[in-house]
PDB file of C-alpha atoms in Angstrom:
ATOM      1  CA  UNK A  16     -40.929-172.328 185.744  1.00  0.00           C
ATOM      2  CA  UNK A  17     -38.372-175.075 185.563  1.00  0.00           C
ATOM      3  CA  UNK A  18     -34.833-174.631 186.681  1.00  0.00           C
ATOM      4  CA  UNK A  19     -32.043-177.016 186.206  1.00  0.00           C
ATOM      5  CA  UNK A  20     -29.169-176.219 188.568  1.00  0.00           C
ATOM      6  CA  UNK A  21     -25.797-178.309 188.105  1.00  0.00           C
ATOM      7  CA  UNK A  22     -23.967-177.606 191.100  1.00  0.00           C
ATOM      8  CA  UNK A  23     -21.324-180.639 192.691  1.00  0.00           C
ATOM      9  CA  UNK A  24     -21.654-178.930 196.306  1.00  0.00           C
ATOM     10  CA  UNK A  25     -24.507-181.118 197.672  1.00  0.00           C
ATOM     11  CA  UNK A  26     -25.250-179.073 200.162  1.00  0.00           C
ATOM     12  CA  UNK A  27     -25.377-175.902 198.490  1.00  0.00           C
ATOM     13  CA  UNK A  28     -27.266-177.171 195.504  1.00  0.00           C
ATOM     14  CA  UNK A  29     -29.929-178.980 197.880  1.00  0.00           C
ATOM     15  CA  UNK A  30     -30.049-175.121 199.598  1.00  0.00           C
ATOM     16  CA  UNK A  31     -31.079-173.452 196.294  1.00  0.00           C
ATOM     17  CA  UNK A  32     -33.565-176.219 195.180  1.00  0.00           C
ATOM     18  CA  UNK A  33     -35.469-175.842 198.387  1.00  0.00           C
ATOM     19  CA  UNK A  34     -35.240-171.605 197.878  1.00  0.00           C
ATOM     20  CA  UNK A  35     -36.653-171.778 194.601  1.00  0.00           C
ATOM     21  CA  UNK A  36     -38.891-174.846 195.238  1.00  0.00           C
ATOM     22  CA  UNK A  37     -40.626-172.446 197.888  1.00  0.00           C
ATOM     23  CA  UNK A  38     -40.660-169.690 195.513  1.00  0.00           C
ATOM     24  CA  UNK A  39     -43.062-171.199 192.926  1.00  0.00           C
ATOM     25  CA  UNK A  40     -39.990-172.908 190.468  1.00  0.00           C
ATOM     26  CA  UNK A  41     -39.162-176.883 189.903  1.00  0.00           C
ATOM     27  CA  UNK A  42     -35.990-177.564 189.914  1.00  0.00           C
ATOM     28  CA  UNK A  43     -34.012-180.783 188.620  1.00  0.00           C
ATOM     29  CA  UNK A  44     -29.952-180.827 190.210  1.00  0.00           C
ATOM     30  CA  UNK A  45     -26.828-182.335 188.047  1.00  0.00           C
ATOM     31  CA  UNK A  46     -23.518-182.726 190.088  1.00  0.00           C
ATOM     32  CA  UNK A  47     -22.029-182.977 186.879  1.00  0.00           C
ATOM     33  CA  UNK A  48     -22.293-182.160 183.120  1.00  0.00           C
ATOM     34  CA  UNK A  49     -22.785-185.422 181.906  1.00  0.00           C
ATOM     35  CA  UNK A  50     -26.226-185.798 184.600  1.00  0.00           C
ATOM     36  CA  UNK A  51     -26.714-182.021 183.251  1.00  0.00           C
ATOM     37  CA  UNK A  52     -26.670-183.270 179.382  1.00  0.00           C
ATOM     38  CA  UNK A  53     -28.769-186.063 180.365  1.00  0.00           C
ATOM     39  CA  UNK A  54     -31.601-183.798 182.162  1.00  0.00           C
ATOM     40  CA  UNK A  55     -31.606-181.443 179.079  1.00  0.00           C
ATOM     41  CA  UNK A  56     -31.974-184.606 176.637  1.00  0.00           C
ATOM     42  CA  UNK A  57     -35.494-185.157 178.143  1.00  0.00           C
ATOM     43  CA  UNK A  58     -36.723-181.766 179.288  1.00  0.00           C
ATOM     44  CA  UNK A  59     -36.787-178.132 178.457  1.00  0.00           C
ATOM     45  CA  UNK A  60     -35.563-175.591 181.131  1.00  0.00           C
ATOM     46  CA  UNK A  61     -36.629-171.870 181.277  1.00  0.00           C
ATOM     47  CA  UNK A  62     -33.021-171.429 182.756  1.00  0.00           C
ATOM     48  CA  UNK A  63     -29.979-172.953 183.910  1.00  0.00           C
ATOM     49  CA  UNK A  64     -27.850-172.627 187.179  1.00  0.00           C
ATOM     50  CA  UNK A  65     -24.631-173.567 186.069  1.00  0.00           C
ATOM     51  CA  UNK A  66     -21.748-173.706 188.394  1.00  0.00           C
ATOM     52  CA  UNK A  67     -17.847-173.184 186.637  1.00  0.00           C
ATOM     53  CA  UNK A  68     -16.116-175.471 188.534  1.00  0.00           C
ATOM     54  CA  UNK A  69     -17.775-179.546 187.964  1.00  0.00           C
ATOM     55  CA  UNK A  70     -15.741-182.712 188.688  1.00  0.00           C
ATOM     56  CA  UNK A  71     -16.203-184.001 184.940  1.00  0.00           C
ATOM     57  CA  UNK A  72     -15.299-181.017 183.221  1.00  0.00           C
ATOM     58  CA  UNK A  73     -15.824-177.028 183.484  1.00  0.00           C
ATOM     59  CA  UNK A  74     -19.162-175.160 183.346  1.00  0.00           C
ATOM     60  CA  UNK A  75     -17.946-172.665 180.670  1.00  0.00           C
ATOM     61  CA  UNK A  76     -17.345-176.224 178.629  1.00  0.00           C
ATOM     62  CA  UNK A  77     -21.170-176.945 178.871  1.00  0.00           C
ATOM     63  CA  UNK A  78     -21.915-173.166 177.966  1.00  0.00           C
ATOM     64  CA  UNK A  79     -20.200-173.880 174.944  1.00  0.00           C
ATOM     65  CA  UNK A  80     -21.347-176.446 173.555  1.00  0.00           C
ATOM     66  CA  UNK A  81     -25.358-175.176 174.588  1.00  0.00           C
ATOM     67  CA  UNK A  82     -24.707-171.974 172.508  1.00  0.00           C
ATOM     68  CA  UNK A  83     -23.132-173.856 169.714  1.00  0.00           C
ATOM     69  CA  UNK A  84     -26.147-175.853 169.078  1.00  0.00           C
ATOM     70  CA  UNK A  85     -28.569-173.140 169.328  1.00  0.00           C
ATOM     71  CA  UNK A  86     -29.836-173.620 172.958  1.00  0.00           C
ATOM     72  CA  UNK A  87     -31.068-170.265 173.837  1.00  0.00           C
ATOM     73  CA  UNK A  88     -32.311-170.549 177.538  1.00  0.00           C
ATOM     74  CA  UNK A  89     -30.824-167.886 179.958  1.00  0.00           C
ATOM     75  CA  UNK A  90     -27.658-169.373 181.874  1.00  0.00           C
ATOM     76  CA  UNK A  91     -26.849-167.794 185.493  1.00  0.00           C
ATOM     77  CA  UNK A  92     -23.401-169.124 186.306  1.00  0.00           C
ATOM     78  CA  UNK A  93     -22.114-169.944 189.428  1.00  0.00           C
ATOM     79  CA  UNK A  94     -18.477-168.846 190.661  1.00  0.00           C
ATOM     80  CA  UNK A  95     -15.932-168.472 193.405  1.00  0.00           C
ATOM     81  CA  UNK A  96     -13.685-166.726 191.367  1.00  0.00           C
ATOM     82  CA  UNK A  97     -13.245-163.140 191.751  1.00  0.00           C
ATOM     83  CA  UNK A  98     -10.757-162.252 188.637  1.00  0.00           C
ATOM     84  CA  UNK A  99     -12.544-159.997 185.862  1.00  0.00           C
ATOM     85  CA  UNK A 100     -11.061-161.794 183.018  1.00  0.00           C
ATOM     86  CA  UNK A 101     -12.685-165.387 184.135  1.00  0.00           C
ATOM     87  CA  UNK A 102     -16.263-163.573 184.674  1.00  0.00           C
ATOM     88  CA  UNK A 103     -16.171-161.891 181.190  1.00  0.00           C
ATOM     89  CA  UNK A 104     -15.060-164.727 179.438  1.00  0.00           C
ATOM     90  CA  UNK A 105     -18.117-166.712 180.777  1.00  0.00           C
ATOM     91  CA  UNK A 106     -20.315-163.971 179.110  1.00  0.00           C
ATOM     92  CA  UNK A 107     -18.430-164.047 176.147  1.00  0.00           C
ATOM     93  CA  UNK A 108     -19.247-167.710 175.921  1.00  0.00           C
ATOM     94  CA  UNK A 109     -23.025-166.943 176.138  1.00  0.00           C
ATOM     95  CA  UNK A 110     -23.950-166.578 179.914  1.00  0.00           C
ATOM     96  CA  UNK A 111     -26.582-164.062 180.377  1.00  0.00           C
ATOM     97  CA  UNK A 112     -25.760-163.769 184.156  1.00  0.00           C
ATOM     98  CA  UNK A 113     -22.990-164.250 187.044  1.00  0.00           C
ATOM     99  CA  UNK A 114     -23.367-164.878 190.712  1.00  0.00           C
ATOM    100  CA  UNK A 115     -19.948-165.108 192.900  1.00  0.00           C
ATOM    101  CA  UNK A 116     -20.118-167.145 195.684  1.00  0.00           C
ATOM    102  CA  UNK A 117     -21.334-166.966 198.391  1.00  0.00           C
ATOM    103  CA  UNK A 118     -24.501-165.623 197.266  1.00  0.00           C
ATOM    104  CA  UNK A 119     -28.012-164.838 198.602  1.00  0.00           C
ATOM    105  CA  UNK A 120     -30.624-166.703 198.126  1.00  0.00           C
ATOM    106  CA  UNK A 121     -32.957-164.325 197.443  1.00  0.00           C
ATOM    107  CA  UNK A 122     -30.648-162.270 194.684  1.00  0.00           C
ATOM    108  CA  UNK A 123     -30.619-165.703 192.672  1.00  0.00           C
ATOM    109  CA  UNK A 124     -33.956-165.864 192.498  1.00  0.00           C
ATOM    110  CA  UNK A 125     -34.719-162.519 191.514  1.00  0.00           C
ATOM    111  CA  UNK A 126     -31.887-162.657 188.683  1.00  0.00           C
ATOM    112  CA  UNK A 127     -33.660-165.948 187.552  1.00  0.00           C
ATOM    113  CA  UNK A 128     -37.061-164.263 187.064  1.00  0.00           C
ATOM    114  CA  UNK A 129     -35.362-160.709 185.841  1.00  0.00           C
ATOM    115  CA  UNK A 130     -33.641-163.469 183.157  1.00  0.00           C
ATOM    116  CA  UNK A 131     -36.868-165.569 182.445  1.00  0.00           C
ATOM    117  CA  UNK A 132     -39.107-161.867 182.201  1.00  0.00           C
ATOM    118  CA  UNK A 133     -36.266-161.108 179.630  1.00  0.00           C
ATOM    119  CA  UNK A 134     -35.823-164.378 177.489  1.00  0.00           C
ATOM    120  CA  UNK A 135     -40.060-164.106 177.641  1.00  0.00           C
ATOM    121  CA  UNK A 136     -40.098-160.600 176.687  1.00  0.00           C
ATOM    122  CA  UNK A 137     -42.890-160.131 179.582  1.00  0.00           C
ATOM    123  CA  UNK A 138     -43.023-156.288 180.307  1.00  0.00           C
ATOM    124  CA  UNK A 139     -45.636-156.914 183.105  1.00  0.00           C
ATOM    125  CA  UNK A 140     -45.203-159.470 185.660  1.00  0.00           C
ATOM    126  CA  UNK A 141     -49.412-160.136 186.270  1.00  0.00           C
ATOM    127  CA  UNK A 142     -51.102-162.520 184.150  1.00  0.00           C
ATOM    128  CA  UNK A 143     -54.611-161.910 183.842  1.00  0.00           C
ATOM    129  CA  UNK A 144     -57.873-163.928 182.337  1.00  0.00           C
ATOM    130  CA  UNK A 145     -60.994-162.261 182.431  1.00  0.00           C
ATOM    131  CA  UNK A 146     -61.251-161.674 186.414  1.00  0.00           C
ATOM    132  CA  UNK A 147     -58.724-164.042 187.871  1.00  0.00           C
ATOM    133  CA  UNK A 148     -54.907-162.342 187.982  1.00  0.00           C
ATOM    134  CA  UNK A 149     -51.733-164.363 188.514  1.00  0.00           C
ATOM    135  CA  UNK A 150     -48.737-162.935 189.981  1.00  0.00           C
ATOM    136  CA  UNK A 151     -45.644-165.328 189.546  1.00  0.00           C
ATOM    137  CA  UNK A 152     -43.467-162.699 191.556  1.00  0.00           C
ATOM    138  CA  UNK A 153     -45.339-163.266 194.944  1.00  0.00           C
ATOM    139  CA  UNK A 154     -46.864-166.793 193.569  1.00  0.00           C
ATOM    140  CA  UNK A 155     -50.696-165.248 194.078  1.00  0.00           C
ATOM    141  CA  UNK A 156     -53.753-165.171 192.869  1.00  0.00           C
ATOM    142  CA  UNK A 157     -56.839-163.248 192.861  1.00  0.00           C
ATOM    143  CA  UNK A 158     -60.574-163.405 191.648  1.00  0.00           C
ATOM    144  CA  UNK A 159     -62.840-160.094 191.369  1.00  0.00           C
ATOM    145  CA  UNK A 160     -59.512-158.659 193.449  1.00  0.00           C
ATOM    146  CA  UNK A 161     -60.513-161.333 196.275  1.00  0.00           C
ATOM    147  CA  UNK A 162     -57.307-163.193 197.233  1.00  0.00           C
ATOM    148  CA  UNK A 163     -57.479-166.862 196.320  1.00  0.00           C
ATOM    149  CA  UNK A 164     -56.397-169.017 198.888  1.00  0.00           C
ATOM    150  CA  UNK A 165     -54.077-171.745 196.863  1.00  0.00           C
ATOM    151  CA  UNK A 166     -51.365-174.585 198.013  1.00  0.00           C
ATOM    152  CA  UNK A 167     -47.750-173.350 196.221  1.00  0.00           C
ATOM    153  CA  UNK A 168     -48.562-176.226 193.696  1.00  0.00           C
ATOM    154  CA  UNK A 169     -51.913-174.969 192.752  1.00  0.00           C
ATOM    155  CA  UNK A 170     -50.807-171.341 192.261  1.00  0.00           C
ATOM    156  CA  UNK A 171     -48.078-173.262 189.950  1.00  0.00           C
ATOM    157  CA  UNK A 172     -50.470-175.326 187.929  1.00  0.00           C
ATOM    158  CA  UNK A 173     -52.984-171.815 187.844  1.00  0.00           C
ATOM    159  CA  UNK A 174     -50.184-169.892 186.144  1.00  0.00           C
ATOM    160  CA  UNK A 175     -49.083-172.891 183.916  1.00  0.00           C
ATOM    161  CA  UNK A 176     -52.861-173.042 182.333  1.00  0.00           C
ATOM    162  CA  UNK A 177     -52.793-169.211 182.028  1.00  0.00           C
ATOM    163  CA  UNK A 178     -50.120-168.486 180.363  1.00  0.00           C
ATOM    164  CA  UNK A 179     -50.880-171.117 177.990  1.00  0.00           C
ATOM    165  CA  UNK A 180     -54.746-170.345 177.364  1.00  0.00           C
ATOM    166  CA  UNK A 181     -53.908-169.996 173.611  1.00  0.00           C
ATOM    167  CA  UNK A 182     -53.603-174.105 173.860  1.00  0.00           C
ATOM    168  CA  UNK A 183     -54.170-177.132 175.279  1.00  0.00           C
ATOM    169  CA  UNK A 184     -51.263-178.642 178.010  1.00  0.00           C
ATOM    170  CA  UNK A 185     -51.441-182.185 178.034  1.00  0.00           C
ATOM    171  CA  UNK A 186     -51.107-183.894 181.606  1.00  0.00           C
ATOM    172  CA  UNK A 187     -47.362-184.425 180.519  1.00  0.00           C
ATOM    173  CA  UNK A 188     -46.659-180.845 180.329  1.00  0.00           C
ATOM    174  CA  UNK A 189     -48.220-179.943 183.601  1.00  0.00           C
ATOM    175  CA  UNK A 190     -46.837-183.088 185.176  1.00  0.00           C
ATOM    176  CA  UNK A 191     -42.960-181.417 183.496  1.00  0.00           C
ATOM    177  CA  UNK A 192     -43.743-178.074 185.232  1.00  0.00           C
ATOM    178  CA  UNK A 193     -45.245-179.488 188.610  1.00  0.00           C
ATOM    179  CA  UNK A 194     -43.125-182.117 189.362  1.00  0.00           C
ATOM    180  CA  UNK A 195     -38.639-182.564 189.137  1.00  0.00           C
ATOM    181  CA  UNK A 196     -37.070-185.826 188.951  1.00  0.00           C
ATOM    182  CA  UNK A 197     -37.051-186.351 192.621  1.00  0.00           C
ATOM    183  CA  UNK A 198     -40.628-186.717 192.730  1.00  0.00           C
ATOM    184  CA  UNK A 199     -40.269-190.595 191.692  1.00  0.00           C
ATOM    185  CA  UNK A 200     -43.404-191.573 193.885  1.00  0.00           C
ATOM    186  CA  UNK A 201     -45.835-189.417 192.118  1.00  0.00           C
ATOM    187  CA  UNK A 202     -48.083-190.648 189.429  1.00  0.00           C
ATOM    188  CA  UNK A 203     -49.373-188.408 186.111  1.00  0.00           C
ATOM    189  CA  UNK A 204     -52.893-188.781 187.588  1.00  0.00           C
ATOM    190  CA  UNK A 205     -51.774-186.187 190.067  1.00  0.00           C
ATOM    191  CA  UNK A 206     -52.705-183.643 187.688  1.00  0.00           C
ATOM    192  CA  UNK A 207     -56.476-184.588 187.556  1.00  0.00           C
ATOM    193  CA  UNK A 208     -56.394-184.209 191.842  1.00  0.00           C
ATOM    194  CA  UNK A 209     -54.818-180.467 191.261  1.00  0.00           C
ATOM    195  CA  UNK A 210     -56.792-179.535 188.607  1.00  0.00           C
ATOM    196  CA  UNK A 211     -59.841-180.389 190.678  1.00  0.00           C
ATOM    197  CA  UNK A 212     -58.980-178.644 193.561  1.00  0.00           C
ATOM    198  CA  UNK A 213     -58.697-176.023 191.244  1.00  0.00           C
ATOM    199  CA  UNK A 214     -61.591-175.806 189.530  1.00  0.00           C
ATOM    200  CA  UNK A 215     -63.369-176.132 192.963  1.00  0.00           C
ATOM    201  CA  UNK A 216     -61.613-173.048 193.839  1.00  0.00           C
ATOM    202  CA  UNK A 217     -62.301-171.005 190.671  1.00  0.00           C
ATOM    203  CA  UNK A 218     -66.302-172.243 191.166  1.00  0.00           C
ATOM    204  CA  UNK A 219     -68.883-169.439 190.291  1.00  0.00           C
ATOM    205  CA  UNK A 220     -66.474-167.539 188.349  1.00  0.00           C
ATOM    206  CA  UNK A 221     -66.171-167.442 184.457  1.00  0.00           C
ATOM    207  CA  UNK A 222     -62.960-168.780 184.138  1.00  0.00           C
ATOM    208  CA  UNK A 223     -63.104-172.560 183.699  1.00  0.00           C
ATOM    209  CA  UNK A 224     -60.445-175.597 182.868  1.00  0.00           C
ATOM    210  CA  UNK A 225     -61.881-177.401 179.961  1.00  0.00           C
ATOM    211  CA  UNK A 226     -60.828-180.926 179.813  1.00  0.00           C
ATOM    212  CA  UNK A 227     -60.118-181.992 176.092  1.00  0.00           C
ATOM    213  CA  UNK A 228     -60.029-186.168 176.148  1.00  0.00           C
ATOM    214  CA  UNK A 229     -56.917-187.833 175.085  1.00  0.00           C
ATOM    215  CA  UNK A 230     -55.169-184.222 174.946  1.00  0.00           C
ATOM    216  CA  UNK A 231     -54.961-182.379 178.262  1.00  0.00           C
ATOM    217  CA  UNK A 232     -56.704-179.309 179.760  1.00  0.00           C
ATOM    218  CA  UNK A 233     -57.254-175.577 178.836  1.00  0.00           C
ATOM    219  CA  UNK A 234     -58.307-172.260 181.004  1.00  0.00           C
ATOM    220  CA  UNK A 235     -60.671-170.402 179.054  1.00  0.00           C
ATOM    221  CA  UNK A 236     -63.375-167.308 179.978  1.00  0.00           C
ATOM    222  CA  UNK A 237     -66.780-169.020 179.818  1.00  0.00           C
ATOM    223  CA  UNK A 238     -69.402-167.341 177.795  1.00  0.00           C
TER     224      UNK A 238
END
């Protein structure tokens, strides 16, 4: 699950990355919506955290112009203002969701996954391949309902590969959903060390990462 949050409060921004960092999402911030436009030119987002009030223009401004060219992905915005009239007009623009601040922590996540679940149309929140289950809600794991002891980035890359077992992810779309823009000192050969502690982990079991050369890697049942 990526999350890009654009949010000019340093402090508060750098609060919800590390919340949702430690719940199982990467997330890229944007103090502004030019640094926001230039994050979505180069990645896709499963959602957006998008505060009204930016130095370079208003949030409902970036909503706008999203919607108008088709962007679909579920936008939570941000606001400290209480008036009816400002929150509705934000949905009427195309925001899915509206936090007023100050907010939990924890009620921002869960309205980020309840938004994801929706945009996904997931009805159940485990993921599961032959006998290994993935729960993103608690960021878990099991095999033969034995608990599987993973790092968070593990039980990240684990529920990347399953819910794309249909295909193969190339080591640039694990790296995308792994790693945010603030990880400038880690290579794409990071993916090869997590998907081996992986498949060390999923050892005696059925369930296997292919590697496909020159394309990427794909969980499948074996035999």
């Amino acid at each position: 699950m990526r999350v890009l949050i654009v949010e000019d409060a340093q402090d508060m921004a750098e609060a919800v990355r590390t919340h949702l960092h430690r719940a199982g999402m990467t997330c890229d911030v944007a103090n502004d919506c030019a640094r926001a436009e230039d994050c979505l030119a180069v990645t896709r987002y499963d959602a957006i955290v998008l505060d009204i009030h930016l130095p370079d223009r208003p949030g409902t401004a970036l909503l706008r112009d999203l919607r108008a060219r088709g962007e679909r992905m579920p936008v939570l915005m941000l606001t400290a203002l209480f008036s009816v009239d400002d929150r509705v007009s934000a949905l009427d623009l195309g925001a899915d969701d509206y936090l007023v601040k100050p907010f939990d922590h924890r009620e921002l996540e869960a309205r980020l996954r309840a938004l994801i679940r929706r945009g996904a149309d997931t009805k159940s929140e485990e993921i599961t391949l032959g006998q290994l289950a993935w729960n993103p809600a608690t960021l878990s794991a099991r095999l033969d309902d034995t608990p599987l002891a993973l790092t968070r980035r593990e039980t990240v890359l684990l529920g990347l590969l399953m819910r794309n077992s249909d295909r193969i992810m190339s080591k640039e779309n694990l790296y995308e959903g792994l790693f945010s823009f603030a990880d400038v000192d880690v290579g794409l050969n990071a993916i090869e060390l997590y998907v081996a502690r992986l498949r060390k982990k999923l050892a005696g079991s059925h369930v296997v990462i292919e590697t496909h050369r020159g394309l990427g890697y794909r969980m499948q049942i074996d035999g």
